[in-house]
mmCIF file of N, CA and C in Angstrom:
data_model
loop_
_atom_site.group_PDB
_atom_site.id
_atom_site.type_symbol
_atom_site.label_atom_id
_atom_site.label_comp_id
_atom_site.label_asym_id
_atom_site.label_seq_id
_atom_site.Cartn_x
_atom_site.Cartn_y
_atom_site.Cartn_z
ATOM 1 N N UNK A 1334 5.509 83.116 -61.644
ATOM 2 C CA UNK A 1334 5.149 82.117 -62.605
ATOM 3 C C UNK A 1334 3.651 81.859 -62.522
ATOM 4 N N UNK A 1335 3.037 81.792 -63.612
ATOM 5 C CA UNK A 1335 1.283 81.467 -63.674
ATOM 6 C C UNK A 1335 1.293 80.546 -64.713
ATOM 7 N N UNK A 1336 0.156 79.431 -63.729
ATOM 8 C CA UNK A 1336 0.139 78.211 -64.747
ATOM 9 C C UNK A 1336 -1.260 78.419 -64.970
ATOM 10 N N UNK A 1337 -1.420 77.768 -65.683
ATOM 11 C CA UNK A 1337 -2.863 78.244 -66.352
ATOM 12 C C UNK A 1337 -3.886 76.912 -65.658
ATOM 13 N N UNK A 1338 -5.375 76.933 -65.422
ATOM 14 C CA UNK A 1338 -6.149 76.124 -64.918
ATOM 15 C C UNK A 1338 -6.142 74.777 -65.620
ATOM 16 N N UNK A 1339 -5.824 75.040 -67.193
ATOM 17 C CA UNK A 1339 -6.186 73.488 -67.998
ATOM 18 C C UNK A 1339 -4.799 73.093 -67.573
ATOM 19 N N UNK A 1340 -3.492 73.535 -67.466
ATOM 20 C CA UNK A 1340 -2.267 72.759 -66.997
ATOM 21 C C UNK A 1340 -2.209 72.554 -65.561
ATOM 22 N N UNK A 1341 -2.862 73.069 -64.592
ATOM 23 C CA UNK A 1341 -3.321 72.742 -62.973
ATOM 24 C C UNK A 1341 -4.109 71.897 -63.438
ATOM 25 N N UNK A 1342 -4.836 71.313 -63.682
ATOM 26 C CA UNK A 1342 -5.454 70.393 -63.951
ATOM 27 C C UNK A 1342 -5.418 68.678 -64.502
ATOM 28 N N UNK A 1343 -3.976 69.145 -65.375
ATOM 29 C CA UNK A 1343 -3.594 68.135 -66.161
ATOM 30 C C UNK A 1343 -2.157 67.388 -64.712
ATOM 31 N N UNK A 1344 -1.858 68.369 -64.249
ATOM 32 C CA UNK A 1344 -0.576 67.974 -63.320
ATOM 33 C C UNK A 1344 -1.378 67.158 -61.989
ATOM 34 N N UNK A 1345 -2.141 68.072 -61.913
ATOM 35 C CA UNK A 1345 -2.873 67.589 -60.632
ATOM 36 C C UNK A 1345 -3.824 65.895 -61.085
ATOM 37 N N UNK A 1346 -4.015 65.417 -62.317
ATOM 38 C CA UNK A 1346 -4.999 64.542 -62.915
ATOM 39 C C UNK A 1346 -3.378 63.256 -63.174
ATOM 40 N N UNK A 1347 -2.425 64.032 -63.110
ATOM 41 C CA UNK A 1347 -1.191 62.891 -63.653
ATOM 42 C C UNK A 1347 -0.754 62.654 -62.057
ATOM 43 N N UNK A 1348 -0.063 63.428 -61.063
ATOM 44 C CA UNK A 1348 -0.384 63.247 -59.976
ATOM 45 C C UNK A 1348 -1.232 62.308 -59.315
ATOM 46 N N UNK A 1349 -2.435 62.274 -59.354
ATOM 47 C CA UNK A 1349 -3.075 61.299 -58.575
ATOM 48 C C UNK A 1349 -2.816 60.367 -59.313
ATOM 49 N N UNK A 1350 -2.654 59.441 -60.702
ATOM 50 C CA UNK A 1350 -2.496 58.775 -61.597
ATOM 51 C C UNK A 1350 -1.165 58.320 -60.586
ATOM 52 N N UNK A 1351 -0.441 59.057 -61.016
ATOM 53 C CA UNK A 1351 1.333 58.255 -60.216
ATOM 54 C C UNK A 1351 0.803 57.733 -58.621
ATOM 55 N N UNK A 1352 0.108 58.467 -58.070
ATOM 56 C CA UNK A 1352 0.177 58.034 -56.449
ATOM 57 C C UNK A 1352 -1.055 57.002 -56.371
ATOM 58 N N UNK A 1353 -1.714 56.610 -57.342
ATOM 59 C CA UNK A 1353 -2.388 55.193 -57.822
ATOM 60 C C UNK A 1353 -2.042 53.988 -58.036
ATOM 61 N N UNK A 1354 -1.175 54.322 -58.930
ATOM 62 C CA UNK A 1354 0.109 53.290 -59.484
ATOM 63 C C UNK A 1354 0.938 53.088 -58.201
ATOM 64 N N UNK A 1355 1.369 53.867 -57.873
ATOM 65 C CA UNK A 1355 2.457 53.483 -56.599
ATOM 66 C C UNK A 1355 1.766 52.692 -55.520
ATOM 67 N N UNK A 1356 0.512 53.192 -55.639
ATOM 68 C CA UNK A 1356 -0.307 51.904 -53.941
ATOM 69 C C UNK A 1356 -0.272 50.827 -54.561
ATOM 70 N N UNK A 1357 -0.640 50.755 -56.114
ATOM 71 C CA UNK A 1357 -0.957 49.499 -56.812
ATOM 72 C C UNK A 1357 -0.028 48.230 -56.692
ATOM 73 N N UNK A 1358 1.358 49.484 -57.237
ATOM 74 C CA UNK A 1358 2.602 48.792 -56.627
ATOM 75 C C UNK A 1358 2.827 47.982 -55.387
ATOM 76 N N UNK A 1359 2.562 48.834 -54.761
ATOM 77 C CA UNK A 1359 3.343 48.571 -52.900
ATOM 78 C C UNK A 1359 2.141 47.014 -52.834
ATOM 79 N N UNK A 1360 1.018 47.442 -53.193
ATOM 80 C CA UNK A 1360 0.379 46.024 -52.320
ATOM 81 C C UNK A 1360 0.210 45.004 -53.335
ATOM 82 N N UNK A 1361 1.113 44.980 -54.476
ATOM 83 C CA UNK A 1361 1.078 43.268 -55.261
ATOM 84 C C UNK A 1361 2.633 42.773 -55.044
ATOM 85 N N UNK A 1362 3.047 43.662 -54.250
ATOM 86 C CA UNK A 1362 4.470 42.931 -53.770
ATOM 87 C C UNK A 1362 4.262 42.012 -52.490
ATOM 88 N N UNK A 1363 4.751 40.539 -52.835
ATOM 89 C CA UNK A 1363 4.550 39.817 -51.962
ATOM 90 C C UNK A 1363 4.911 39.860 -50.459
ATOM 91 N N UNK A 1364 3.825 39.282 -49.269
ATOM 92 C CA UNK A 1364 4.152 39.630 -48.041
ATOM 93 C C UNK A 1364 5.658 39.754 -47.864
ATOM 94 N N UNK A 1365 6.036 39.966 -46.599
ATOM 95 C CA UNK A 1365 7.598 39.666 -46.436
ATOM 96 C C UNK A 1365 7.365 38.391 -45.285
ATOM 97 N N UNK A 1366 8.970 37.777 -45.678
ATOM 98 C CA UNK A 1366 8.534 36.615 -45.320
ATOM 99 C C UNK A 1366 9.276 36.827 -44.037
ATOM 100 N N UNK A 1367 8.805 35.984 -43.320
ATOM 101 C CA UNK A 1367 8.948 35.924 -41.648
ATOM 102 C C UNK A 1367 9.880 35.340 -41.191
ATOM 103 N N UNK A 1368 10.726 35.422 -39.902
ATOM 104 C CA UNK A 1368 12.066 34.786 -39.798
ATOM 105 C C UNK A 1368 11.777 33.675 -38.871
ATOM 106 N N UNK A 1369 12.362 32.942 -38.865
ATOM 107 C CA UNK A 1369 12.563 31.317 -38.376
ATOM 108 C C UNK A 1369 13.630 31.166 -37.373
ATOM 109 N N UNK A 1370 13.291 31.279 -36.399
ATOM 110 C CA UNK A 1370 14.240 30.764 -35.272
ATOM 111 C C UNK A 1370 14.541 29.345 -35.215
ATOM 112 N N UNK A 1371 16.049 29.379 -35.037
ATOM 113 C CA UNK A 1371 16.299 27.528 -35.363
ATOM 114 C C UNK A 1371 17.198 27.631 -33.676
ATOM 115 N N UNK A 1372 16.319 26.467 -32.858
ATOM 116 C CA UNK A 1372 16.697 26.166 -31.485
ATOM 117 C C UNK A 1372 17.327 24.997 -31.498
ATOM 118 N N UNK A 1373 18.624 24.563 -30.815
ATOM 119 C CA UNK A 1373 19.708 23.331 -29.981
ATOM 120 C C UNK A 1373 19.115 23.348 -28.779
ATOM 121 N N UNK A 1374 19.184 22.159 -28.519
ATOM 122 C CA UNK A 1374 19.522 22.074 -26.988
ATOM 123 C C UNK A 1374 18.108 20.830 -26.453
ATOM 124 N N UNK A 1375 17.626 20.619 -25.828
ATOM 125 C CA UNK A 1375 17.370 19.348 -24.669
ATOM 126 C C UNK A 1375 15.577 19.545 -24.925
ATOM 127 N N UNK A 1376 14.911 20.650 -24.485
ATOM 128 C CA UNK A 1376 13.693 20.859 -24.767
ATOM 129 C C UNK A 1376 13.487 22.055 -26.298
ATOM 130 N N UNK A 1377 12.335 21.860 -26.669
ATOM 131 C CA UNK A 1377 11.754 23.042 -27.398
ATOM 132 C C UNK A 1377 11.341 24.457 -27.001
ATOM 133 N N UNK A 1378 10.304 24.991 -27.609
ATOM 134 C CA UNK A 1378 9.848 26.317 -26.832
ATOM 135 C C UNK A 1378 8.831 26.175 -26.327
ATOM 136 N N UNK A 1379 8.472 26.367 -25.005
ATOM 137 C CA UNK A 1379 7.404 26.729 -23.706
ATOM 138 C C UNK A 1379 6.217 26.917 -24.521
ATOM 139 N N UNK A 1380 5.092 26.872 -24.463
ATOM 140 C CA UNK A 1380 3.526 27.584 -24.968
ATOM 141 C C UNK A 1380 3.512 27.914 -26.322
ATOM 142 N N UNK A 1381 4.166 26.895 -27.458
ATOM 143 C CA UNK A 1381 3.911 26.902 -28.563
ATOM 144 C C UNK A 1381 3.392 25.953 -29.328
ATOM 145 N N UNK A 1382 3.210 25.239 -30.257
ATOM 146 C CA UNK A 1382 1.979 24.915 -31.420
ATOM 147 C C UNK A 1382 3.036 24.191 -31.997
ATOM 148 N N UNK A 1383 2.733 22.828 -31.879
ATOM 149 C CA UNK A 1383 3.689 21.802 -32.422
ATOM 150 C C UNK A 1383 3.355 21.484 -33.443
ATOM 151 N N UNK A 1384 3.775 22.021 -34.653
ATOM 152 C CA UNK A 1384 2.988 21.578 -36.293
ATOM 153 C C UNK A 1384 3.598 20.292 -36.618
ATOM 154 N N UNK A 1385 4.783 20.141 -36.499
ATOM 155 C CA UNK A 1385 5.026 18.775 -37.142
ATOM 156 C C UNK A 1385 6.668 18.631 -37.029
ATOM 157 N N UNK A 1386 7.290 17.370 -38.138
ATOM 158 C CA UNK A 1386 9.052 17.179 -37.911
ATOM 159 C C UNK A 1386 9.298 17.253 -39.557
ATOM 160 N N UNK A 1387 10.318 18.215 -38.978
ATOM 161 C CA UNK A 1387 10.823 18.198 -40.627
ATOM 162 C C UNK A 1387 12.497 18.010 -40.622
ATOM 163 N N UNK A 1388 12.803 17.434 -42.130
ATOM 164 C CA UNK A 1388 14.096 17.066 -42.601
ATOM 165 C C UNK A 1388 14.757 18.971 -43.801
ATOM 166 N N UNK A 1389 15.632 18.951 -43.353
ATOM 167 C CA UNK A 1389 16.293 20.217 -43.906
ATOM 168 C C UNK A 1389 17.905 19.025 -44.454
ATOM 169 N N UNK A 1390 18.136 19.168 -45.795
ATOM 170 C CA UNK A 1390 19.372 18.305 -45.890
ATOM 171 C C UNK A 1390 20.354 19.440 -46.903
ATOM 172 N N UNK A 1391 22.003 19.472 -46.642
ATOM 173 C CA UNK A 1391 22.726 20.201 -47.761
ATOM 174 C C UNK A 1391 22.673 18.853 -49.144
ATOM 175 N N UNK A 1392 22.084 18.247 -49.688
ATOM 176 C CA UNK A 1392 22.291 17.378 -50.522
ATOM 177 C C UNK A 1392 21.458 18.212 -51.681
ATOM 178 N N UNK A 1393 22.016 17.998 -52.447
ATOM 179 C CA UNK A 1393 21.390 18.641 -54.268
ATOM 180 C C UNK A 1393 21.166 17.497 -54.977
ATOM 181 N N UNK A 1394 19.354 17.653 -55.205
ATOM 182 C CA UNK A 1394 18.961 16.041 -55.773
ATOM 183 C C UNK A 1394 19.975 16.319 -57.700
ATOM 184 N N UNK A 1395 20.383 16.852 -57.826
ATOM 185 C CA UNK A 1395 21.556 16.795 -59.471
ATOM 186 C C UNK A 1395 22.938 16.395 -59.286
ATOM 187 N N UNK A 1396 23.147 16.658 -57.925
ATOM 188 C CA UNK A 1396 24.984 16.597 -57.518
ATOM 189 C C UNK A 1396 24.446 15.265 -56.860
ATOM 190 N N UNK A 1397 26.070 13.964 -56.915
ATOM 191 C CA UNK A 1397 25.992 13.124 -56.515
ATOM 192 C C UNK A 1397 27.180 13.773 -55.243
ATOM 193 N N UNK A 1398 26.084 13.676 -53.740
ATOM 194 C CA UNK A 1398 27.237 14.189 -52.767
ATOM 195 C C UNK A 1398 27.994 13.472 -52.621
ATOM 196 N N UNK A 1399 28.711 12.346 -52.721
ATOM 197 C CA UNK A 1399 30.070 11.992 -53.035
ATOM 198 C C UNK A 1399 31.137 12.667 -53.814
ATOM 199 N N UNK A 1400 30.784 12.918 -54.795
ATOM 200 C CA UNK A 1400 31.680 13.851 -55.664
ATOM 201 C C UNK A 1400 31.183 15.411 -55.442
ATOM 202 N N UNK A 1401 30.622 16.144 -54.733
ATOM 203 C CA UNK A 1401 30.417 17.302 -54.300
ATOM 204 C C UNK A 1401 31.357 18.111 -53.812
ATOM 205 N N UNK A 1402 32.378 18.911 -54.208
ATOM 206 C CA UNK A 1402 32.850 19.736 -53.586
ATOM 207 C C UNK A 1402 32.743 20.845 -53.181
ATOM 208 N N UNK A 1403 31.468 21.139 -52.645
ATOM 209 C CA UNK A 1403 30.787 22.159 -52.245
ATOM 210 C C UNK A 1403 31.467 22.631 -50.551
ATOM 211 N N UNK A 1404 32.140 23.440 -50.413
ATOM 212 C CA UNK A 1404 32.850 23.433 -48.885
ATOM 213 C C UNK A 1404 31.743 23.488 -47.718
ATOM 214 N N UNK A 1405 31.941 22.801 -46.690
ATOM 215 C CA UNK A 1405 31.527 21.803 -45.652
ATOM 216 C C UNK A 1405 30.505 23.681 -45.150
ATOM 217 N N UNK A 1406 31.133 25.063 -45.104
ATOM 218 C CA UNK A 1406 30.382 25.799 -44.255
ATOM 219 C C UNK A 1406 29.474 26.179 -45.447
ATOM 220 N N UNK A 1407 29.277 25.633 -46.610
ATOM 221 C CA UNK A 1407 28.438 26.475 -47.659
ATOM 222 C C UNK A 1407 27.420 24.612 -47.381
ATOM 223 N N UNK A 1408 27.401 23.606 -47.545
ATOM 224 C CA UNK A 1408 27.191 22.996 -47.253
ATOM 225 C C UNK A 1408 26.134 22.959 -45.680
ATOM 226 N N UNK A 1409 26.744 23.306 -44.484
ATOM 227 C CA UNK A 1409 25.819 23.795 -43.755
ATOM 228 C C UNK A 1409 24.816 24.516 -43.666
ATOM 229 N N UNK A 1410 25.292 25.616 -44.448
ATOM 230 C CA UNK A 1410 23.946 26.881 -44.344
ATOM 231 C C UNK A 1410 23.071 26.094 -45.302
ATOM 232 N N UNK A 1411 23.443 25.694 -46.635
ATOM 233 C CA UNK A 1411 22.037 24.599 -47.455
ATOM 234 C C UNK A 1411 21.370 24.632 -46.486
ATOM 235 N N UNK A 1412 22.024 23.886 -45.747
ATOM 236 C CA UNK A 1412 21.135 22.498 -44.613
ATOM 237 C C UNK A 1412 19.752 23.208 -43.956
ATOM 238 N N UNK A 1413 20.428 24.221 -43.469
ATOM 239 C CA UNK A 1413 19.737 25.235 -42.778
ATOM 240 C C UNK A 1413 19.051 26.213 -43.120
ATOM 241 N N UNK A 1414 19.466 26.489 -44.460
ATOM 242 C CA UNK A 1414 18.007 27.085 -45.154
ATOM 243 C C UNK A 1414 17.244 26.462 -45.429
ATOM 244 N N UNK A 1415 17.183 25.360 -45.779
ATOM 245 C CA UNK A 1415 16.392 23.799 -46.341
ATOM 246 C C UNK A 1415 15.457 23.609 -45.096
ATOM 247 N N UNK A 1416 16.169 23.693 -43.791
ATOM 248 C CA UNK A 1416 15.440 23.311 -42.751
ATOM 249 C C UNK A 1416 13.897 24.972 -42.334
ATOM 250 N N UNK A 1417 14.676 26.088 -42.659
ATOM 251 C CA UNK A 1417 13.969 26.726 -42.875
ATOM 252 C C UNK A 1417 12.960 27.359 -43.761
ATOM 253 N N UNK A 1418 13.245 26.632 -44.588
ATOM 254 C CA UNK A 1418 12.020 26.958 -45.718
ATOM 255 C C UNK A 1418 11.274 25.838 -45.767
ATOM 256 N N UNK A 1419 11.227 24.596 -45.269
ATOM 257 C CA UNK A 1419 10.341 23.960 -44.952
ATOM 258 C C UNK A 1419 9.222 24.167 -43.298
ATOM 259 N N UNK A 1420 10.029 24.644 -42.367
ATOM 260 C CA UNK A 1420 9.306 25.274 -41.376
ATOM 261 C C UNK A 1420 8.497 26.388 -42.051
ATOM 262 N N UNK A 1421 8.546 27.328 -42.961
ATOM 263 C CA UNK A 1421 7.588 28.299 -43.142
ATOM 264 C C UNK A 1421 6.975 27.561 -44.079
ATOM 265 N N UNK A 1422 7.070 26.128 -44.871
ATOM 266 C CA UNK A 1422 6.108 25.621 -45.573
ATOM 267 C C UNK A 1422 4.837 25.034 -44.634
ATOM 268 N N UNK A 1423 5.248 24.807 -43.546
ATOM 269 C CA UNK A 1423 4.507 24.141 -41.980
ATOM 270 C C UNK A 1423 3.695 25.316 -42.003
ATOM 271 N N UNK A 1424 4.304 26.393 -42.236
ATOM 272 C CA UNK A 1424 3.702 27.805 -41.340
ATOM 273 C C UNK A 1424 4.097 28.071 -39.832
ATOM 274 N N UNK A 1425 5.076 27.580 -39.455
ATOM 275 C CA UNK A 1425 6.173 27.742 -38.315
ATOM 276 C C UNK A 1425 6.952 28.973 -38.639
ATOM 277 N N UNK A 1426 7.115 29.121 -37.181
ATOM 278 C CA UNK A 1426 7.730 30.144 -37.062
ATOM 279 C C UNK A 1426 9.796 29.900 -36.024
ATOM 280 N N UNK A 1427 9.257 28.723 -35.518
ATOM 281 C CA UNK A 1427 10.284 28.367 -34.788
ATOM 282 C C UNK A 1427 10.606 26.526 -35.054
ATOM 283 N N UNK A 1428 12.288 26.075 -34.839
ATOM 284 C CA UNK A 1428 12.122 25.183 -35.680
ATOM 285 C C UNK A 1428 13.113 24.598 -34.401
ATOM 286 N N UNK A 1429 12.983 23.254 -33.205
ATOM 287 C CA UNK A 1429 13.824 22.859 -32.642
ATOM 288 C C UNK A 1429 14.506 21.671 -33.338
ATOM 289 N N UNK A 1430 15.707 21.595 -33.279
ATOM 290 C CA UNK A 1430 16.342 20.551 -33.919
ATOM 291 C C UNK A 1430 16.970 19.731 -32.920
ATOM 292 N N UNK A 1431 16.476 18.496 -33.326
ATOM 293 C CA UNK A 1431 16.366 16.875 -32.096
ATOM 294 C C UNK A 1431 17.342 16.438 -32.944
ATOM 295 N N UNK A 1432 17.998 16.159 -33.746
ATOM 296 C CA UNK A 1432 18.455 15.287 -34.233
ATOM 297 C C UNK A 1432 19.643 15.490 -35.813
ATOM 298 N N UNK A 1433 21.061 15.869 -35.829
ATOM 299 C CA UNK A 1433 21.918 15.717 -36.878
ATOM 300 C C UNK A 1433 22.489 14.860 -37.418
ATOM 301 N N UNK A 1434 22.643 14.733 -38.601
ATOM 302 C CA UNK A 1434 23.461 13.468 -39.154
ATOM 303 C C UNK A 1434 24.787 14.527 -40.279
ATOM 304 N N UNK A 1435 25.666 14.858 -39.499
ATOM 305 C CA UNK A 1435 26.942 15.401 -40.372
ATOM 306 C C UNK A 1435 27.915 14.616 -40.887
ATOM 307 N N UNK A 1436 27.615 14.111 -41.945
ATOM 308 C CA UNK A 1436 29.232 13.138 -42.545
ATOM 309 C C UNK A 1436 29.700 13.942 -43.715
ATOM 310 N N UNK A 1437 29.395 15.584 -43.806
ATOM 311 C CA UNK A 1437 29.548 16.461 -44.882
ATOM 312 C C UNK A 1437 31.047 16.967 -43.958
ATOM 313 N N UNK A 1438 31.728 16.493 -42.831
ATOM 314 C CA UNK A 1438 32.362 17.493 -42.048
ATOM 315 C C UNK A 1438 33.641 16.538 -42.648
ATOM 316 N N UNK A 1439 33.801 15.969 -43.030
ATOM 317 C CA UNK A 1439 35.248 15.445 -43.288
ATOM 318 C C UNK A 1439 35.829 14.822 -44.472
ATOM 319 N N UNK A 1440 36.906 15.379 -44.970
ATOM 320 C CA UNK A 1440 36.827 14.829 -46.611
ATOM 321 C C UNK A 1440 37.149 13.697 -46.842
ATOM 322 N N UNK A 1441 36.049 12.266 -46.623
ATOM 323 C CA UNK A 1441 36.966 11.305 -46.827
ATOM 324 C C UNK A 1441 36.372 10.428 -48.470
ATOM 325 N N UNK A 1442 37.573 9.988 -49.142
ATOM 326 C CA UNK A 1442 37.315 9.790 -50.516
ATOM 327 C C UNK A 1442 36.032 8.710 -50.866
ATOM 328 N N UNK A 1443 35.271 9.174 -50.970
ATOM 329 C CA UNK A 1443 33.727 8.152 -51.336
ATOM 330 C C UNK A 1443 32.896 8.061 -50.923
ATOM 331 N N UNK A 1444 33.231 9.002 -49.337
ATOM 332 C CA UNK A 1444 31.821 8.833 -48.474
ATOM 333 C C UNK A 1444 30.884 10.399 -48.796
ATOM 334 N N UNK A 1445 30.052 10.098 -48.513
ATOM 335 C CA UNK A 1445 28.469 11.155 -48.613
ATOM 336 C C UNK A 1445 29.078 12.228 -47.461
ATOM 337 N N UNK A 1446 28.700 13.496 -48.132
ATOM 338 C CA UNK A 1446 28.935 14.024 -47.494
ATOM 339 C C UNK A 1446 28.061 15.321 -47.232
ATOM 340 N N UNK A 1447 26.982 14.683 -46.985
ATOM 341 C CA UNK A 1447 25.741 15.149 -46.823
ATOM 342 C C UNK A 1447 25.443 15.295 -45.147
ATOM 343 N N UNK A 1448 24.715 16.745 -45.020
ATOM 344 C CA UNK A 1448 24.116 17.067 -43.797
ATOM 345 C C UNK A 1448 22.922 17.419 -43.549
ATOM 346 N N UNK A 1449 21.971 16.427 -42.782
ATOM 347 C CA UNK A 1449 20.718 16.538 -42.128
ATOM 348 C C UNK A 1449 20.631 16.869 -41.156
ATOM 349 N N UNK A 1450 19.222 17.696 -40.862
ATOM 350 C CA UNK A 1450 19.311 18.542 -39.498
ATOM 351 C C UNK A 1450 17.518 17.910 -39.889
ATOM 352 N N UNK A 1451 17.226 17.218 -38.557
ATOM 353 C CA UNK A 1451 15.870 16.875 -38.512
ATOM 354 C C UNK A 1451 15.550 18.049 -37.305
ATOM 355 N N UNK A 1452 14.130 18.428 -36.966
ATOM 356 C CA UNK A 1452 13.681 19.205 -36.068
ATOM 357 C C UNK A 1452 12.550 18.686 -36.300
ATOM 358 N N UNK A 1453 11.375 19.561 -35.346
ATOM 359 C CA UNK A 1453 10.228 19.766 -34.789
ATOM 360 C C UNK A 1453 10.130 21.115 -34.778
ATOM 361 N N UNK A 1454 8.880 21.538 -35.601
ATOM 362 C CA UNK A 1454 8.323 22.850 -35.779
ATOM 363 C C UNK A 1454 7.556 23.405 -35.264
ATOM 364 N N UNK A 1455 6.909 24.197 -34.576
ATOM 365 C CA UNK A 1455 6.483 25.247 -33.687
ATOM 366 C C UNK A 1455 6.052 26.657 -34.268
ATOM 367 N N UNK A 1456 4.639 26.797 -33.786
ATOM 368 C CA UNK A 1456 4.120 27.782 -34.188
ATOM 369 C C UNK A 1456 4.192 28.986 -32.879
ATOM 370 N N UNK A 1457 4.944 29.684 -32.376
ATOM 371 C CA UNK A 1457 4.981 30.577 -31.331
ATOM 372 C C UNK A 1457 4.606 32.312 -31.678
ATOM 373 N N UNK A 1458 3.649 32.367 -30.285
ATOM 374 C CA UNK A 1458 3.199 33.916 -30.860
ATOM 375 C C UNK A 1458 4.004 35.119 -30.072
#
């Protein structure tokens, strides 16, 4: 098979064109976002960067959580993504949690049944 120089030319000129576009691509895709360690227990983490306290809640400011029947483990994770996407709003990387308020754990007719997970955020390298 013989390709001729003006079509080596044109392949090789569309070529670099595609592998242009593709870097162009790769670097306007946003960073990836970083994972959040969520710590229990008595102390925080050793030699880290105390940014601040944050509230993570399963409550939906449109749903009145009284009438929410959102089930209690879909309800948790909210909580806990809530708590984690406000630690990477800190710019934390690690998130100890001091303090729950669960009255989302039991179905009783009228009460809130909303779950807060307060913590303290931490910047650890």
């Amino acid at each position: 098979m013989h390709v001729s120089t003006k079509s080596y030319t044109s392949i090789k000129t569309m070529l670099t064109a595609l592998i242009i576009i593709g870097c162009a691509e790769i670097s306007a895709q946003p960073e990836a976002v970083k994972p959040v360690t969520i710590m229990v227990g008595e102390q925080g983490p050793d030699g880290c960067e105390l940014l601040g306290k944050i509230k993570g809640s399963s409550k939906d400011d449109s749903i009145d959580a009284a009438d929410d029947n959102t089930p209690y483990v879909d309800r948790l994770i909210k909580a806990r993504n809530n708590l984690r996407h406000e630690t990477q709003k800190l710019g934390g990387n690690n998130v100890h949690i001091i303090r729950s308020n669960n009255t989302g754990k039991y179905e009783i007719p009228g009460m809130d049944k909303e779950i807060i997970l307060i913590g303290n955020v931490y910047r650890c390298e």
